[in-house]
Short mmCIF file of C-alpha atoms in Angstrom, two decimals:
data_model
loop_
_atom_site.label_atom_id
_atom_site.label_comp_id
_atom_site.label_asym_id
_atom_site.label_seq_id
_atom_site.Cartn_x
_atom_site.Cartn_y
_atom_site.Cartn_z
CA UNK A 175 10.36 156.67 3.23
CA UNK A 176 11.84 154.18 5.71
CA UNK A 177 9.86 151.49 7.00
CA UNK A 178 9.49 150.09 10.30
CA UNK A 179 10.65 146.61 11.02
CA UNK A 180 9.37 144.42 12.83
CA UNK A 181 11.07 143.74 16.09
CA UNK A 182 11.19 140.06 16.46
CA UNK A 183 11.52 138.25 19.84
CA UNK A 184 13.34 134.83 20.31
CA UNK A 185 11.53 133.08 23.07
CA UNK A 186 12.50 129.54 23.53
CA UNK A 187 8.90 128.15 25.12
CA UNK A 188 10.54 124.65 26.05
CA UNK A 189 12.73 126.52 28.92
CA UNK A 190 12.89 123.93 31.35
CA UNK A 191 11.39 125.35 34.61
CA UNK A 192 12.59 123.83 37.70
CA UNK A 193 9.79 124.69 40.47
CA UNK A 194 10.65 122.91 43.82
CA UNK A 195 7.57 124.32 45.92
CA UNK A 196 6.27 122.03 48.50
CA UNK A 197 2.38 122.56 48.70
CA UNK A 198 1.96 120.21 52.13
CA UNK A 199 -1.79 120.41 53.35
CA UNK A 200 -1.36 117.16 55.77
CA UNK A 201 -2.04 119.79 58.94
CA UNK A 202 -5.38 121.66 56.61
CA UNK A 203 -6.26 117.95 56.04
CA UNK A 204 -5.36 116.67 59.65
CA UNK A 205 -7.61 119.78 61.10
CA UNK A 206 -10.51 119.37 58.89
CA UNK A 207 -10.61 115.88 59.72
CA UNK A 208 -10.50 116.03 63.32
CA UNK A 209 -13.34 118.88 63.17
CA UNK A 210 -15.27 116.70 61.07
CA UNK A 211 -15.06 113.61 63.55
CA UNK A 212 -16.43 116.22 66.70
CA UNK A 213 -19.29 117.24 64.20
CA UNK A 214 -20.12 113.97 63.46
CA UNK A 215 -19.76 112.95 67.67
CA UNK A 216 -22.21 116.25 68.19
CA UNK A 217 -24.62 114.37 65.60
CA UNK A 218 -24.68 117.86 63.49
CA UNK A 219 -23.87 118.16 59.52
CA UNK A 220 -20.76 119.01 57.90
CA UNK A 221 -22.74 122.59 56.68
CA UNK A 222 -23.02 124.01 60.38
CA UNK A 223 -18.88 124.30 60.65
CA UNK A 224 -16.42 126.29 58.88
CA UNK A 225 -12.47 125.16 59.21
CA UNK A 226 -10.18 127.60 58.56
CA UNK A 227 -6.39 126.40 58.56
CA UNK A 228 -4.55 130.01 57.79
CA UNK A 229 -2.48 131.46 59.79
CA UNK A 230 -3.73 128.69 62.75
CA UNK A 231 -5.97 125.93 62.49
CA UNK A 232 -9.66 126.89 64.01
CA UNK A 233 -13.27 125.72 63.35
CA UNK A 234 -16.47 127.45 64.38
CA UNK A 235 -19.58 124.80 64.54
CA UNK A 236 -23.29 125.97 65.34
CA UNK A 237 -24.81 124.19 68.12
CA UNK A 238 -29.05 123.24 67.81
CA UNK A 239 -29.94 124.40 71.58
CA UNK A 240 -29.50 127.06 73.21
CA UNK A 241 -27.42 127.89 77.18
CA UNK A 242 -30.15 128.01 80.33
CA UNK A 243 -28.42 130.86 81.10
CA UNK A 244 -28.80 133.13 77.86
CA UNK A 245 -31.81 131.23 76.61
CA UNK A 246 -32.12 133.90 73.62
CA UNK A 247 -28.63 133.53 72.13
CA UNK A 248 -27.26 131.22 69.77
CA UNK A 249 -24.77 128.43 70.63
CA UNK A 250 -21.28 127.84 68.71
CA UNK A 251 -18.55 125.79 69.62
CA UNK A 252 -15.30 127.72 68.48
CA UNK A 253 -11.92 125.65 68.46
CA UNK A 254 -8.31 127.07 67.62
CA UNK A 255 -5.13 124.35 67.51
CA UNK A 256 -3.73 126.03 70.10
CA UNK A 257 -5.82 126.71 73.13
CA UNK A 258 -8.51 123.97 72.14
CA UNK A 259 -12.16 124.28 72.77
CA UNK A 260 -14.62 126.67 74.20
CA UNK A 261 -18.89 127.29 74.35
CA UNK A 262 -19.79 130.62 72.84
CA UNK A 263 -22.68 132.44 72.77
CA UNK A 264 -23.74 135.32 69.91
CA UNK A 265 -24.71 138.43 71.24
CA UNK A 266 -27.47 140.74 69.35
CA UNK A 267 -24.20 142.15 67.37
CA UNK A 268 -23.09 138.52 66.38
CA UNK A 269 -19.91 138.86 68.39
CA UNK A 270 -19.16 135.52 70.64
CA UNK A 271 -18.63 135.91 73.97
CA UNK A 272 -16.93 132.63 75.04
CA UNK A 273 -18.68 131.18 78.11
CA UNK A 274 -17.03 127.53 78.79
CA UNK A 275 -14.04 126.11 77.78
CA UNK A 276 -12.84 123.08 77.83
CA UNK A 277 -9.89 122.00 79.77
CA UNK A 278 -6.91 120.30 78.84
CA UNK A 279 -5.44 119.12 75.53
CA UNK A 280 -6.39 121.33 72.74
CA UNK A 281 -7.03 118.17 70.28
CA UNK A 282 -9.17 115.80 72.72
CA UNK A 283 -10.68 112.84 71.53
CA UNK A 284 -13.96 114.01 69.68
CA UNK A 285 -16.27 111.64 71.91
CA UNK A 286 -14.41 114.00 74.84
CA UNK A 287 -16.16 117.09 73.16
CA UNK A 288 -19.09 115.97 72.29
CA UNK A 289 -19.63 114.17 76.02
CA UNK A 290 -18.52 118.20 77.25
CA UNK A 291 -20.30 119.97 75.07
CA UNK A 292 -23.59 117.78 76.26
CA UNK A 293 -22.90 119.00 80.00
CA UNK A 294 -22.54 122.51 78.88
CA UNK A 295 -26.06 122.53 77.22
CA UNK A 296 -27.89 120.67 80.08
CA UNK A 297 -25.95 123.28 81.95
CA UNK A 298 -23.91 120.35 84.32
CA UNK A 299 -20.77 122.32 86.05
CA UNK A 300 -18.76 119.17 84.86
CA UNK A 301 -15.71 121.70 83.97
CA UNK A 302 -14.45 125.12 84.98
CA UNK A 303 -17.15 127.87 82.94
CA UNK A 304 -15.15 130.88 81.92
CA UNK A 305 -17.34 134.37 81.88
CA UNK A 306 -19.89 133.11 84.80
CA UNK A 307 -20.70 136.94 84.59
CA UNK A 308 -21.84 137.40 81.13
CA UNK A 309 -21.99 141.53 81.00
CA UNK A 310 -19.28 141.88 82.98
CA UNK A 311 -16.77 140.59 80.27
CA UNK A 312 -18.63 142.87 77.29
CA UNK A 313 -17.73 146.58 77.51
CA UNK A 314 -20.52 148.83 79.17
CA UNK A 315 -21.46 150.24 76.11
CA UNK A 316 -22.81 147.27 74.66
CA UNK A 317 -23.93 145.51 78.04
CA UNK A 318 -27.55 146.25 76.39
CA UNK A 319 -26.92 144.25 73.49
CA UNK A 320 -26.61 141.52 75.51
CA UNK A 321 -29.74 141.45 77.42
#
């Protein structure tokens, strides 16, 4: 009767792995920072913003008021790296419907947004409002959501 022999494998476990992978987070760190320093300027806490730095930098940030306009809808200040900042408000399907933005650079100094997003709230016309006509930027079928 033949026996079965073992196989044995040779594995050399001090291989010398040479990984050159570059794990860079200065623009995740640069972008949670900066969102930080607006939520601080707002006078809000770090848990009423989420940064998310994949595949662009962006931050949403819950606002404590609400717009004169849509006095039953929640406030959030949205911000991407690229176009900058903007007012939203949630509509009974928690979609935002952007209804300010502000102009200019899309990394302002954070005492900039927080002075803007002040004159949004106390509903000053300081800067161009985007959406003036709040249904008639949601699709007709869920215009009633809205009101």
């Amino acid at each position: 009767m033949d026996r079965e022999m073992p196989i044995e494998l040779a594995i050399d476990l001090d291989t010398d792995i040479d990984f050159d992978v570059d794990f860079d987070d200065s623009a995740a760190r640069r972008a949670r920072g900066y969102v930080s320093e607006v939520v601080v300027g707002l006078g809000l806490r770090g848990d009423s913003s989420f940064v998310e730095t994949e595949p662009r930098a962006g931050a949403y940030v819950a606002l404590e008021g609400r717009l004169p306009d849509f006095p039953h809808h929640d406030v959030a200040l949205q911000w991407n790296e690229l176009t900058g900042w903007s007012v939203a408000v949630e509509d009974r399907l928690g979609q935002l419907v952007e209804v300010a933005r502000l102009s200019g650079d899309a990394w302002p100094e954070p005492s900039a947004v927080a002075r803007w997003v002040g004159s949004v709230l106390r509903h000053e016309r300081a800067h161009e409002q985007t959406n003036r006509d709040f249904a008639a930027f949601v699709p007709s079928q869920r215009s009633n959501v809205l009101s």
